[in-house]
Every structure is written in structure tokens, then in C-alpha cells.
Coordinates of C-alpha atoms in Angstrom, one line a residue:
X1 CA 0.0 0.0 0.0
X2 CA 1.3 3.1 -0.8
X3 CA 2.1 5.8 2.0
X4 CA 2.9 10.0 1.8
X5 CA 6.4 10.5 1.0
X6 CA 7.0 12.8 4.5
X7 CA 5.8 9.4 6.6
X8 CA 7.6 7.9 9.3
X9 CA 9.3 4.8 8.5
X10 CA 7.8 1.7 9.1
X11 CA 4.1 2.9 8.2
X12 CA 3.5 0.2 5.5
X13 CA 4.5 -2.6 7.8
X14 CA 2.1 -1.2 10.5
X15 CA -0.4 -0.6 7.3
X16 CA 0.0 -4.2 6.3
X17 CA -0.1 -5.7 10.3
X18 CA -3.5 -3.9 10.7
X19 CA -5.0 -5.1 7.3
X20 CA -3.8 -8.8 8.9
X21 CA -5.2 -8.0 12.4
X22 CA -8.8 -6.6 10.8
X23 CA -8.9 -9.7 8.7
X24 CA -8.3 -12.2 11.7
X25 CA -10.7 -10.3 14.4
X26 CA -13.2 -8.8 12.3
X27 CA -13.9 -11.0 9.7
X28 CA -12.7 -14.7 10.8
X29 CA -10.0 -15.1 8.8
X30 CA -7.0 -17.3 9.6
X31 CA -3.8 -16.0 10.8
X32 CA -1.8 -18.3 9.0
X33 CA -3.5 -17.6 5.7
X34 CA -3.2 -14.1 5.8
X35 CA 0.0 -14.1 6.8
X36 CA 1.0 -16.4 4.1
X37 CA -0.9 -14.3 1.2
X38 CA 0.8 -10.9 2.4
X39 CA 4.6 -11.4 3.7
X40 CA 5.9 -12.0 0.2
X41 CA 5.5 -8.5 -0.5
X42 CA 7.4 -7.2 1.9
X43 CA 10.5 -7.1 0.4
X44 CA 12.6 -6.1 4.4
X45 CA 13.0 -9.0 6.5
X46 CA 13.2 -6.4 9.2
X47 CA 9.4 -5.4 8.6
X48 CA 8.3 -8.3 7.7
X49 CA 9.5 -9.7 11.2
X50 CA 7.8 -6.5 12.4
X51 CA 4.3 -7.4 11.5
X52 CA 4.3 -11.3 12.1
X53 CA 5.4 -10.0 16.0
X54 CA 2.8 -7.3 16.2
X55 CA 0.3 -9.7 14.9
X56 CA 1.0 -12.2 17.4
X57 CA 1.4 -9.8 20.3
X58 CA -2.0 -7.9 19.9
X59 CA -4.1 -11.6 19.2
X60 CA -2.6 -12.6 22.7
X61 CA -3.6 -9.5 24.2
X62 CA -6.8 -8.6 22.6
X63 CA -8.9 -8.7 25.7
X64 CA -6.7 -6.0 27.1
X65 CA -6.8 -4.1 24.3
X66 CA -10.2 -4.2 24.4
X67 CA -10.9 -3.2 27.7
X68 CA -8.6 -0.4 27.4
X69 CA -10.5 0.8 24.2
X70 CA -13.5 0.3 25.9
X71 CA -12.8 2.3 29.1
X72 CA -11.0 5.4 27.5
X73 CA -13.5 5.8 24.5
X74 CA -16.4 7.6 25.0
X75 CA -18.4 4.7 22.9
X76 CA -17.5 2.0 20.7
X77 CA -16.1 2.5 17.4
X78 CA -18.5 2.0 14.5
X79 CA -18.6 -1.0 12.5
X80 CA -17.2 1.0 9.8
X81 CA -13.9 1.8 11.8
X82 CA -13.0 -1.9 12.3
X83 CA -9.8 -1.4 10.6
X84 CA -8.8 1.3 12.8
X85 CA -9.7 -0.6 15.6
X86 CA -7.3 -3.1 14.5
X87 CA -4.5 -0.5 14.1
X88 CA -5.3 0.5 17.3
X89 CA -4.6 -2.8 18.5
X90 CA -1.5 -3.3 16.8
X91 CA -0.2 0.2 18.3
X92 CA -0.8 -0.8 21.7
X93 CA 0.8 -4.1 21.0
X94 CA 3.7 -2.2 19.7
X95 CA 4.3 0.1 23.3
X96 CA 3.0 -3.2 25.5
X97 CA 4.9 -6.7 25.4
X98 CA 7.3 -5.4 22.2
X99 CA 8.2 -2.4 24.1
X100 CA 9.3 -0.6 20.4
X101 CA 10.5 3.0 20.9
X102 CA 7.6 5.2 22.0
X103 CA 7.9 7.8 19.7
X104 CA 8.8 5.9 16.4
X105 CA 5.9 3.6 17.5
X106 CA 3.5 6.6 17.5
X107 CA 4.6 8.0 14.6
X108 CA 4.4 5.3 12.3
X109 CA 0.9 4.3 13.9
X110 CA -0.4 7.8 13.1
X111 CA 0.8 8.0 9.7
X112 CA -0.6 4.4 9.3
X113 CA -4.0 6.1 10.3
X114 CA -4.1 8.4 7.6
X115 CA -2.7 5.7 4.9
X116 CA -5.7 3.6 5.9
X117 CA -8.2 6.9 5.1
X118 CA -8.7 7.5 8.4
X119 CA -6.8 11.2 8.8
X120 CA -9.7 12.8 10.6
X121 CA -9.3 10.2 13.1
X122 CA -5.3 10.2 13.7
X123 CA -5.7 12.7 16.7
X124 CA -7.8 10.0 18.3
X125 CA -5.3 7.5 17.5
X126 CA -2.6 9.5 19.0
X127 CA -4.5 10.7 21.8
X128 CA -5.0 7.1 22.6
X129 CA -1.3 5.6 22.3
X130 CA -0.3 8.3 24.2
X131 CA -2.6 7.5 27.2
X132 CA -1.1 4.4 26.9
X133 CA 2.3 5.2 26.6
X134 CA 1.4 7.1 30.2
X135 CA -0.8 4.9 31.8
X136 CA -0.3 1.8 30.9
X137 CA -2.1 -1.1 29.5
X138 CA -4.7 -2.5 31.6
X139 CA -4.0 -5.3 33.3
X140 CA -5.5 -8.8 32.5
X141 CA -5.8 -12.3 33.2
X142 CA -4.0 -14.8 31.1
X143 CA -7.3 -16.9 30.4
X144 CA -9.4 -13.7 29.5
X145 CA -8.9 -14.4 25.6
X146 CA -10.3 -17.6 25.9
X147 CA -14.0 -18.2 25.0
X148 CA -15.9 -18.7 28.7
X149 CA -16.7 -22.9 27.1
X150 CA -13.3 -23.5 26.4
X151 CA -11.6 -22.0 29.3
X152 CA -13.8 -24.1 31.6
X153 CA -12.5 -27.3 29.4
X154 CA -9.3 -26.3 30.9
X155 CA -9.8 -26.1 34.0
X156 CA -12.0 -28.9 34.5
X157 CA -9.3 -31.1 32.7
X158 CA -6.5 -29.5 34.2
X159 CA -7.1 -27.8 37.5
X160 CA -3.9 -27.5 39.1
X161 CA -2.5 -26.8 36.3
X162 CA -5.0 -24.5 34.1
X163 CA -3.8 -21.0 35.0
X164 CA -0.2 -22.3 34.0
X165 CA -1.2 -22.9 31.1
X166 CA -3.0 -20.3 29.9
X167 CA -0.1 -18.1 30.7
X168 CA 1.9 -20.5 28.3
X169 CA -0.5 -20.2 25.9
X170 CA 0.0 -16.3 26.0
X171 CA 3.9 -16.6 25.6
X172 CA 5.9 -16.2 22.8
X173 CA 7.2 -19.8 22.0
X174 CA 11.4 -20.5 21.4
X175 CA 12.4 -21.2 17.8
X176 CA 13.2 -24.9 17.9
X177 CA 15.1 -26.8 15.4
X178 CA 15.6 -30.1 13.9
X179 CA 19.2 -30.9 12.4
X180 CA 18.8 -33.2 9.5
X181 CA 21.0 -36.2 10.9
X182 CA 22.0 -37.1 7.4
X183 CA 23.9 -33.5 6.4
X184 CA 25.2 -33.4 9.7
X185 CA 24.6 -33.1 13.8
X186 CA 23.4 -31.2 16.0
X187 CA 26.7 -29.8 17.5
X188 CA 28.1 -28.9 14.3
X189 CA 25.2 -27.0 13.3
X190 CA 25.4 -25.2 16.8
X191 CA 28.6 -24.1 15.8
X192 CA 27.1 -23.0 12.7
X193 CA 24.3 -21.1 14.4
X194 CA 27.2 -19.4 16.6
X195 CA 28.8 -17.8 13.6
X196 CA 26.1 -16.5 12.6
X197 CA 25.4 -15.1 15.5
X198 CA 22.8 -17.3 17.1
X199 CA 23.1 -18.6 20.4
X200 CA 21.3 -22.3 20.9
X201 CA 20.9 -24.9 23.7
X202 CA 21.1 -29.0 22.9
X203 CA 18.5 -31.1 24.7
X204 CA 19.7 -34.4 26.5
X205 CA 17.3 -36.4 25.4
X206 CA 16.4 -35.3 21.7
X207 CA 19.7 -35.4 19.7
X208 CA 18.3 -33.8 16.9
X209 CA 16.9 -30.8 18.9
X210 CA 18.4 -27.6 19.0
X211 CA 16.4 -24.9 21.1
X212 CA 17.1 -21.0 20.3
X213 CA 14.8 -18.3 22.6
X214 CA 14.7 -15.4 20.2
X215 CA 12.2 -15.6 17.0
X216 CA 14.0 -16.5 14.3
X217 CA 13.1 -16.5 10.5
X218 CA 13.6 -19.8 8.9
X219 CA 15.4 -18.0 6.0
X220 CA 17.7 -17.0 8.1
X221 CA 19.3 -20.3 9.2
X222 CA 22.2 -21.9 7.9
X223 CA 21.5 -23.9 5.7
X224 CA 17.9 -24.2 5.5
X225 CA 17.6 -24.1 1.9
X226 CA 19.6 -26.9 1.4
X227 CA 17.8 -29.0 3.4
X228 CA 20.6 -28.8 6.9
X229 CA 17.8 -28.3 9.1
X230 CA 13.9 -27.7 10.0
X231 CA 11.9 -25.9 12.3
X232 CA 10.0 -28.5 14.1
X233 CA 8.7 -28.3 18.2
X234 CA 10.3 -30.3 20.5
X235 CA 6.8 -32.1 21.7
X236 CA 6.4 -33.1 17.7
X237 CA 10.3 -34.4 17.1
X238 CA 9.4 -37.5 20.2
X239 CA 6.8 -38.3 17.9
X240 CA 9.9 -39.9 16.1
X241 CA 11.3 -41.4 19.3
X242 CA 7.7 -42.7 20.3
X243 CA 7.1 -44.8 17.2
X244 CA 10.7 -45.9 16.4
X245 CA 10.0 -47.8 13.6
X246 CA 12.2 -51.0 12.7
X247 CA 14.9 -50.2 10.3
X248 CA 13.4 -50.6 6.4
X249 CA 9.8 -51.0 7.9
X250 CA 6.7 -50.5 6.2
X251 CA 5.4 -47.4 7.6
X252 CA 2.4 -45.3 7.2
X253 CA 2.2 -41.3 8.1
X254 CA -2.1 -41.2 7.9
X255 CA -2.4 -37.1 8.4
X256 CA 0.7 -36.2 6.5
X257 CA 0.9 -33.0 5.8
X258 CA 2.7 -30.8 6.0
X259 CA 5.3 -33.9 6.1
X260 CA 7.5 -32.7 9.2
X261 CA 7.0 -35.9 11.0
X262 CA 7.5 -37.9 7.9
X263 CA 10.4 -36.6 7.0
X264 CA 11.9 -36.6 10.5
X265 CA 11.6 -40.5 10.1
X266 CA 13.1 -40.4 6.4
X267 CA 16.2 -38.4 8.4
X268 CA 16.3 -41.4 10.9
X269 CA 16.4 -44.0 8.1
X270 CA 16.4 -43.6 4.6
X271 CA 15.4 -47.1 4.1
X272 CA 11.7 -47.1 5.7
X273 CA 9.4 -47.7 2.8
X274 CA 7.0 -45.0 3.7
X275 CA 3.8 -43.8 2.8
X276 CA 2.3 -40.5 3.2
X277 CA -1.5 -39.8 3.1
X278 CA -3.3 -36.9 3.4
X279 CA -6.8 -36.3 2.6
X280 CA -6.1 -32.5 1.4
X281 CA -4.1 -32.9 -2.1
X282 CA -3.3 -29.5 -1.9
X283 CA -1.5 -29.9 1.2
X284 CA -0.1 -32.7 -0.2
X285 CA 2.0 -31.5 -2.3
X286 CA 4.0 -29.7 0.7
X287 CA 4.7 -32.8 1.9
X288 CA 6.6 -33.4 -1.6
X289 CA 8.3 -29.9 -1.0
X290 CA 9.2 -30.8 2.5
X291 CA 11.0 -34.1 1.2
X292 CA 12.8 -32.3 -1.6
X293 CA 14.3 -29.7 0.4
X294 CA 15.7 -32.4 2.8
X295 CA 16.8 -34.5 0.6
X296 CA 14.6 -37.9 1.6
X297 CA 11.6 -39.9 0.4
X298 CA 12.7 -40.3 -3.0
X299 CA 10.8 -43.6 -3.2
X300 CA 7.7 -42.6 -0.3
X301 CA 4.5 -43.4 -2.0
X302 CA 2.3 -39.8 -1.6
X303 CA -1.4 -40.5 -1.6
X304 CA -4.4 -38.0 -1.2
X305 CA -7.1 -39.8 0.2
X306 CA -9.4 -40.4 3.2
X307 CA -7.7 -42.6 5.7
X308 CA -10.8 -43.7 7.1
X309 CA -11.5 -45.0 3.7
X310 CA -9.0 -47.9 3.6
X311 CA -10.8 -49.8 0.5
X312 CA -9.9 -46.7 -1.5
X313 CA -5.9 -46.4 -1.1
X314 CA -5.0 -49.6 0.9
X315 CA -2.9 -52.1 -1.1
X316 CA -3.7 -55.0 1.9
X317 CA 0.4 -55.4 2.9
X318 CA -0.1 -54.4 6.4
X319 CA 2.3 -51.8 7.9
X320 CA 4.5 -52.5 10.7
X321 CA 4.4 -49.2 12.2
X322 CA 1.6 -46.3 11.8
X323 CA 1.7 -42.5 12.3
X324 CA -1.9 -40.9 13.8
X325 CA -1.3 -37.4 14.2
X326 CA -5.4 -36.6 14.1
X327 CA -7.0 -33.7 13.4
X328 CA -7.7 -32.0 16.9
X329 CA -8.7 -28.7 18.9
X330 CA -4.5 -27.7 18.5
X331 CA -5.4 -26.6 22.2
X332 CA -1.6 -27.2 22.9
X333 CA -0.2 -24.8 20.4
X334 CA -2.3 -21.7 21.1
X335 CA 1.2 -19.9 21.3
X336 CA 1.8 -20.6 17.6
X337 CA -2.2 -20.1 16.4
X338 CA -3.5 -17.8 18.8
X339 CA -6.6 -16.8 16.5
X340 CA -7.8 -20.2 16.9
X341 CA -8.8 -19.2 20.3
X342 CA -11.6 -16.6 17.7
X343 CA -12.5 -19.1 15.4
X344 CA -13.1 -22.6 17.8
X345 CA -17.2 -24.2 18.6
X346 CA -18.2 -26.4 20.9
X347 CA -19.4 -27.8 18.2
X348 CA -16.0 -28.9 16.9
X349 CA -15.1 -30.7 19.8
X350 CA -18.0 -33.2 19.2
X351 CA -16.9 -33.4 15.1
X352 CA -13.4 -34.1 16.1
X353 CA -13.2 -36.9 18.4
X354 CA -15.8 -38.9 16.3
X355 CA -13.1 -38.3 13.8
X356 CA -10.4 -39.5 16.2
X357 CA -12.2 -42.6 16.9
X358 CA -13.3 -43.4 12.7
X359 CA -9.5 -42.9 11.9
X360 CA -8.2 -45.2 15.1
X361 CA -11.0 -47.8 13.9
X362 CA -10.2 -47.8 10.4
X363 CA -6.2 -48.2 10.9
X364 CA -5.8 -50.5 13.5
X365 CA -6.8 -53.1 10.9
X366 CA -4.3 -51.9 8.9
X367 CA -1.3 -52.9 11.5
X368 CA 0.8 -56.1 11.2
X369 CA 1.1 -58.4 14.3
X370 CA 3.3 -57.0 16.3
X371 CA 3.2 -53.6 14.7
X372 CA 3.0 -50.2 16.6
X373 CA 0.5 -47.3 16.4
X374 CA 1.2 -43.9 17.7
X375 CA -2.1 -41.8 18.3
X376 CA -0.6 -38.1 18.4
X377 CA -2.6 -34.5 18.8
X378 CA -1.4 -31.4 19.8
X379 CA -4.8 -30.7 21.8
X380 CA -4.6 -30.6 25.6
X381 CA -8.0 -31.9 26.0
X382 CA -9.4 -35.4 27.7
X383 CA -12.3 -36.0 25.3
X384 CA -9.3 -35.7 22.7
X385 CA -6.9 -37.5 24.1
X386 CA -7.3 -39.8 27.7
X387 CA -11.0 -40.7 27.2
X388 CA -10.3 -41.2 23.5
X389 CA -7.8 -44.0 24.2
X390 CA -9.6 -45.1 26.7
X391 CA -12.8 -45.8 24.5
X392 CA -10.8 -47.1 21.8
X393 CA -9.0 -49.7 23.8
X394 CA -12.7 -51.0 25.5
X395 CA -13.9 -51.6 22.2
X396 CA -10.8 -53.0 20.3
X397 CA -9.4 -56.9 21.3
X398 CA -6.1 -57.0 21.0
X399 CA -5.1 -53.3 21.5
X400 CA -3.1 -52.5 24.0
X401 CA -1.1 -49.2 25.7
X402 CA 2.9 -49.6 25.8
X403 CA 4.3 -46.4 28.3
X404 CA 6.8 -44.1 27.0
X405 CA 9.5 -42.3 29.4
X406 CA 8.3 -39.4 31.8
X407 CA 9.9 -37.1 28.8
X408 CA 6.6 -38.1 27.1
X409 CA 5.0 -35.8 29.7
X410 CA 2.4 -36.9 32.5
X411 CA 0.9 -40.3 32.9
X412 CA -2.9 -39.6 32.1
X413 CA -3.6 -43.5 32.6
X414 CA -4.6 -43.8 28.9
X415 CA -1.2 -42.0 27.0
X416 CA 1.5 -39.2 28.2
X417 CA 0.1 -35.6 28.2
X418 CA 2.8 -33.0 27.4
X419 CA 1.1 -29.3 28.5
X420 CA 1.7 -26.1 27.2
X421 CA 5.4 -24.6 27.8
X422 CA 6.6 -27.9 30.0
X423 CA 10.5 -28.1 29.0
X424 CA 9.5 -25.7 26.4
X425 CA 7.5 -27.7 23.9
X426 CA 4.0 -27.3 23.2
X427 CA 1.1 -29.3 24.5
X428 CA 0.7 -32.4 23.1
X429 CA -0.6 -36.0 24.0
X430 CA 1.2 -39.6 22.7
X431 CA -0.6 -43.2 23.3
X432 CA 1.3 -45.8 21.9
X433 CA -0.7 -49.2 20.6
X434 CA 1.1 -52.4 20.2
X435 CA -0.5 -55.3 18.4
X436 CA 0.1 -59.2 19.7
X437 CA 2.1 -61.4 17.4

């Protein structure tokens, strides 16, 4: 968007973070989309870092920033004024948690105003970043962007642990990294990150894990292009360690995509005879990106289809170990998607674990004697996860829970629960099925 030669700089990113934030709270859009569609044209990597961080910093405080709107405005803005609003939020996001410079912050927010038509109003806007440059930011509750059916999920699931979690949820999460273990390890790519002037931390107990507690565009690692190394969570690389497939197995990934998980395994062995599946075709085809860029899965067979639909895509040679990473709430990675907190029903919750269970039902047929089965989410919630297991074992002979180390996260009875920020990974859950011989 174009902006008066005489304005501060930095108005277009603050232009273009508003557009995102008026998108995502006004009309339901998806972070992650419209991220996606406008990053590429920013052409800085400095602004376009500025934007994905005011983004995230004004969707984790929204209920603040609404309360704050609402107690120094003598009534609401119109409906028409909903992209203001969201510059207004994305001002106050830059003077709260990023603590930018005050009066570059202003400036740029201001001139932003007037880019976005709204130059009658950009005494308003600075009257109001100024008020908060003075008095602060309302305080707030953790929990108070959560919708009121959700939040009592939480704590009725978790309630010793609840408020702890929400305040994870509202963190900025590390950058963590997966080396790929065939162009090299995890100490030598340290050393790489070091002269480039990024400090990380190894993990005991993930060898391909490297933690780093700044954001960090994936661009700008070593390497990346070339396939050295991934961004990946530390809760999703156990997946790997979970499911430890026997070398040149017959593996299937059932919800591929974006092919992180697969590829992780590729990295591990080369010589797994892997299939990937993933009901979206579109999203498919990252999968095949993901594999490229690292060098592995020459020879994986890619299929879009329904998993639950075995008579469809199944060729009837079993598989000695399968992948389940369902579809879920994502409850445990609220840090990463914190719009999904504006777009989540109650209604979904019902949709998804009948999902779950179709998908467990339809693949456990699918598993040799003496075959594995991981059942993965990244949601923190029982009906997902505990009680999901739980039902599925009742009703299936033969299926039964192996236990994974206390790394896994808390013993839930039915799987390992993982919450939100423990050892700095996200929330997620792991149950892993063996079948008899």
C-alpha cells in the first residue's frame, strides 16, 4: 500500500499488520493464511518480522486491548472503523509486550492512520497511544482471551494446572530446530548457528533438537535451503522417538501433511518404505516440498485420500508401524495459532473426536502383528486424548497401551500428556498401541 512521501518509516508494515489483524478479528479469517498471502510482499526481513510479531502480540492481548479501548473511549467505534480498531490494536501491542521505541511507535501508527483513510481520526489514534504510553495497559488475566466454554475445558481437565497454562498459551514460543542427521549433527550445526550469531541450547534427550529463545526467520538459518535443518517443536520431534520404527519398515504417516514428522523419520532412516497420506491434495503437495528440500523420500508413496477410507488407497500389505497425528482442537499450540482461540465451537469438539475414533478404527486393521501405532494431537484436551484412548482400547481386542518415558509428559492412565510450555515444547498427548504377534 502506498504511504505519503513525509511518513515515518515503518508505516507500511504497521499498514499491512492492521490489514492482517482486521482480517483475523473482524472478519474470521485465519492467521496463518493471511499471513501467508501478504509477507511475500514485503520485500525487508526487518518489517516483515515487524508485522508477524505485532500480529501475534495484539491476538494474545486482545482482551486487554479491548478493555482499554472500551474504558478510554467515549463509545465503541463503528462498524465501519473496524480497521482502525485493529491498528489501534496493533499500536498498543507495539508500546506493550514489544516495548518498540515510544515515539517511532507513534509516529508510524499515526501515519498508518491516515494511509488507511482515516486522517480525521489520527488525533484519536494518538490521543489514545499516548494514554497508553502514560498509563499503561490495563492489566488482565491470562485466560481472559479464551471463550468462557473453552476456558472451563481447561480447567476442569487440568485444574492445578489451568492457570499455567494459559499463561503459556499467551507466551511467545522458542524457535526450535531439527538438524537433518544425514547432512550433519546437531553440535556442528550449533557451531554454525554461533557464527552466525545465534546462540542455541542441545536437549539431553532429543539429539536432533536444537532450542534457540529469540524468533527466528527460517530463511535465516544456515543452511535451511539446502535442506541442513527444520523448524519443528520439541513435543512433535518425540513423535519420532515414540514410534521408532524397525529399520526398512513399512510405515504409514495417515495425516501427512505438511510432512515434518515424515520426513523426520526419512532423516532417521532412509530405508523405511514410507507412505504418506493426506486427505487434502493440496496440502499434499508440501509434503513433496518438504521431502525435496531435505533430501529424503525419493521412493515414499504420496497418496491423497481419506484414511478412514481404507478400501480406496490400501494395497492390503499391512504396515509395521503407523503414524496418527489426528486432526484435533490444537489446544496445545495456542502460542503458535493464537486466532484459533476466535474461530473454535463447541461444536468442533463433538466433530473431532468422532473423527479420532473413525480414523483409530479404520487403521488399526491396517497394523501387522506385532506392529505399533502412535495416536498423536497437539490438543490438551481429555475427550481428545485420555477418554479417547480409553474408549478405543474397550472396544478393540487386542489393543493395547505400551508407556513411554516421563519425557513423554504426564501419565494420564490412557497416554502421556505433554502441557503447554513444559520443558518448552507445546502441549501435546502420545498413546502408543502395540498389536500381539
Amino acid at each position: 500500500m502506498a504511504t505519503e512521501p513525509s511518513a515515518a518509516p515503518g508505516v507500511t508494515a504497521r499498514v499491512i499488520a492492521a490489514g492482517i489483524l482486521d482480517a483475523v478479528l473482524h472478519r474470521g479469517r485465519s492467521l496463518k493464511a493471511e499471513l501467508a498471502s501478504a509477507l511475500p510482499s514485503v520485500a525487508d526481513p526487518r518489517d516483515r518480522a515487524l508485522v508477524e510479531a505485532i500480529c501475534f502480540a495484539a491476538l494474545r492481548n486482545r482482551a486487554r486491548y479491548d478493555a482499554a479501548l472500551a474504558a478510554w473511549m467515549p463509545r465503541p467505534l463503528p462498524r465501519r472503523d473496524a480497521p482502525l480498531r485493529a491498528l489501534l490494536h496493533a499500536g498498543f501491542a507495539q508500546l506493550d509486550p514489544l516495548a518498540l521505541s515510544a515515539h517511532a511507535a507513534l509516529a508510524a501508527t499515526v501515519d498508518a492512520a491516515r494511509s488507511l483513510g482515516h486522517a480525521h481520526q489520527a488525533g484519536l489514534v494518538n490521543a489514545l497511544l499516548r494514554r497508553a504510553q502514560r498509563d499503561g495497559l490495563p492489566a488482565g488475566h491470562a485466560d481472559a482471551v479464551w471463550p468462557d466454554w473453552l476456558r472451563d475445558r481447561v480447567r476442569t481437565d487440568w485444574p492445578a494446572d489451568a492457570d499455567a497454562i494459559f499463561t503459556a498459551s499467551a507466551s511467545p514460543a522458542p524457535t526450535w530446530l531439527r538438524v537433518n542427521r544425514m547432512r550433519g549433527t546437531a553440535e556442528r550445526y550449533a557451531a554454525r548457528l554461533r557464527e552466525a550469531g545465534l546462540e542455541s541450547q542441545a536437549v539431553a534427550d532429543l539429539p536432533d533438537a536444537l532450542r534457540i529463545d529469540v524468533p527466528v526467520s527460517p530463511t535465516a538459518l544456515p543452511g535451511f535451503a539446502d535442506g541442513d535443518v527444520s523448524v519443528q517443536d520439541a513435543a512433535a520431534q518425540r513423535v519420532a522417538d515414540a514410534l521408532s520404527p524397525p529399520r526398512g519398515a513399512r510405515v504409514l504417516d495417515a495425516c501427512a501433511a505438511p510432512g515434518g514428522k515424515s520426513a523426520h523419520l526419512l532423516e532417521r532412516d532412509p530405508a523405511l518404505r514410507l507412505t504418506a497420506l493426506d486427505v487434502d491434495a493440496r496440502r499434499l503437495r508440501q509434503v513433496r516440498g518438504t521431502f525435496e528440500r531435505l533430501g529424503v523420500g525419493a521412493d515414499a508413496r504420496l497418496l491423497a485420500a481419506d484414511a478412514t477410507d481404507t478400501a480406496a488407497w490400501w494395497d492390503g500389505e499391512p504396515f509395521e508401524a503407523i503414524l496418527l497425528d489426528a486432526p484435533c482442537s490444537a489446544t496445545g499450540i495456542v502460542r503458535r495459532q493464537p486466532d484459533l482461540l476466535l474461530h473454535r465451537r463447541p461444536s468442533d469438539l463433538a466433530a473431532l473426536a468422532a473423527l479420532q475414533g473413525r480414523l483409530l478404527d479404520a487403521l488399526w486393521p491396517l497394523l501387522a502383528p506385532g506392529g505399533r501405532l502412535l495416536y498423536a494431537t497437539c490438543s490438551i484436551l481429555a475427550q481428545e486424548n485420555r477418554d479417547q484412548v480409553q474408549a478405543f482400547v474397550a472396544r478393540t481386542p487386542g489393543a493395547a497401551i505400551e508407556d513411554l518415558p516421563d519425557a513423554f509428559g504426564r501419565d494420564t492412565g490412557h497416554g502421556r500428556q505433554c502441557l503447554p510450555g513444559e520443558r518448552g515444547a507445546d502441549g501435546f498427548f502420545y498413546a502408543l498401541f502395540s498389536r500381539g504377534a
